[in-house]
Short mmCIF file of N, CA and C in Angstrom, two decimals:
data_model
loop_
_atom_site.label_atom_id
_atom_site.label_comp_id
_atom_site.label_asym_id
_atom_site.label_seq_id
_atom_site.Cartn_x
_atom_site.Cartn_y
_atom_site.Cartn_z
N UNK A 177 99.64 79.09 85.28
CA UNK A 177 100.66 78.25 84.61
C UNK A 177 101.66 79.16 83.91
N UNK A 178 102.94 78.75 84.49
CA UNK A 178 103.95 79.74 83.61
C UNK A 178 104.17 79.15 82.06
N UNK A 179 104.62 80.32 81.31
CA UNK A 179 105.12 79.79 79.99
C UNK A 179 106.47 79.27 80.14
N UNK A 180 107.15 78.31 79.25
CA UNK A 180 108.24 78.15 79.57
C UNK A 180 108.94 79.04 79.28
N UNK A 181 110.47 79.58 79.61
CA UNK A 181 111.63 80.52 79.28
C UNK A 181 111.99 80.44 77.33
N UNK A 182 112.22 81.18 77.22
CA UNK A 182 112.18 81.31 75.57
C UNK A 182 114.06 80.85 75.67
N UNK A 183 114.88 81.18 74.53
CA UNK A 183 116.04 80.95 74.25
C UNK A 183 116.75 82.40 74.61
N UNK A 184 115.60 83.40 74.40
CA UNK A 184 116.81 84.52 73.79
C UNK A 184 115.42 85.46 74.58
N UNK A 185 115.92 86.99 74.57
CA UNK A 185 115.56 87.95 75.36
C UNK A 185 113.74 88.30 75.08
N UNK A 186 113.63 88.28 75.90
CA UNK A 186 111.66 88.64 75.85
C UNK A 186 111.58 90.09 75.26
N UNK A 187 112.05 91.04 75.47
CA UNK A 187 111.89 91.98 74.85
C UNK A 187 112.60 92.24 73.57
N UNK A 188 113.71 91.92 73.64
CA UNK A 188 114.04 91.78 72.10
C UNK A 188 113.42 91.28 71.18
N UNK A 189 112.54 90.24 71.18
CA UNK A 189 111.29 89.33 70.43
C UNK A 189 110.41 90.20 70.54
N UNK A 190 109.82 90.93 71.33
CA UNK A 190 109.06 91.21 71.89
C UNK A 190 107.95 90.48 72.39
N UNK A 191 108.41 89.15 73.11
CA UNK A 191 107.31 88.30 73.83
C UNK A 191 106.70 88.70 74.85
N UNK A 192 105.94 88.22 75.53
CA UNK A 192 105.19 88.47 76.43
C UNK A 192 103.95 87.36 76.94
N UNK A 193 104.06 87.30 78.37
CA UNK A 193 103.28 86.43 79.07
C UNK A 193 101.72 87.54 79.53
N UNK A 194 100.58 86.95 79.07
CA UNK A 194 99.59 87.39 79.50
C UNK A 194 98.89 86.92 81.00
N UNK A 195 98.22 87.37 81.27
CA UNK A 195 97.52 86.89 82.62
C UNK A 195 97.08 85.83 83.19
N UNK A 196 96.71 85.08 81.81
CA UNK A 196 96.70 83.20 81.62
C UNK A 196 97.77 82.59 81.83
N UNK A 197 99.08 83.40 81.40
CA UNK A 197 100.34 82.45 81.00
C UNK A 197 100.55 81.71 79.98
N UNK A 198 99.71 82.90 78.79
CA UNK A 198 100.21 82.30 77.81
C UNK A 198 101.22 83.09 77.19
N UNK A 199 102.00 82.79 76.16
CA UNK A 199 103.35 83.69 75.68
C UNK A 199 102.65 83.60 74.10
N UNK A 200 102.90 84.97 74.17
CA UNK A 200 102.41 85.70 73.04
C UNK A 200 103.59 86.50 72.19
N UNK A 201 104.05 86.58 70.44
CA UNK A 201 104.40 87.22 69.95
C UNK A 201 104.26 88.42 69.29
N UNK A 202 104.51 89.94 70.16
CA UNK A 202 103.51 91.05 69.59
C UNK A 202 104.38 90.87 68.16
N UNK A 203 105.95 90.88 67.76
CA UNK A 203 106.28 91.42 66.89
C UNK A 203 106.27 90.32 66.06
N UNK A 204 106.06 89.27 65.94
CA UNK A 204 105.57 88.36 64.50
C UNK A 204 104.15 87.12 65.00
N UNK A 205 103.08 87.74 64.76
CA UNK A 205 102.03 87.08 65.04
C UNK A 205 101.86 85.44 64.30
N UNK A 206 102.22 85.33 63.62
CA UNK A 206 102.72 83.95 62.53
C UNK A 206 103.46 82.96 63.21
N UNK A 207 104.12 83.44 64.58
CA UNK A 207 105.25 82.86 64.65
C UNK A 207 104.64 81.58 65.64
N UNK A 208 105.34 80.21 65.77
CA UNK A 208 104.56 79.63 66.80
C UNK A 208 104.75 80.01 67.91
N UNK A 209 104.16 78.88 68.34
CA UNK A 209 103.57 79.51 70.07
C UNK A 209 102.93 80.75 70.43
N UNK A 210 101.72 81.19 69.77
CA UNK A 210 101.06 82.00 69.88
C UNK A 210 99.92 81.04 70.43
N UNK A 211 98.79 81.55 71.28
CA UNK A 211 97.89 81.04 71.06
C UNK A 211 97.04 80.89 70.09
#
């Protein structure tokens, strides 16, 4: 399952889709949509 598209640049956030497809925030763990 893909995550959906964010607003703004994946690496600039530093988001990231794991192997599940989930989208993860390395640079603010607080933030939603973390698992």
């Amino acid at each position: 399952a893909a995550a959906p598209t964010p607003l703004f640049s994946m690496d600039d956030f530093g988001y990231q889709v794991d192997d599940q497809g989930v989208l993860h925030d390395f640079v603010n763990p607080d933030a939603p949509g973390d698992s």
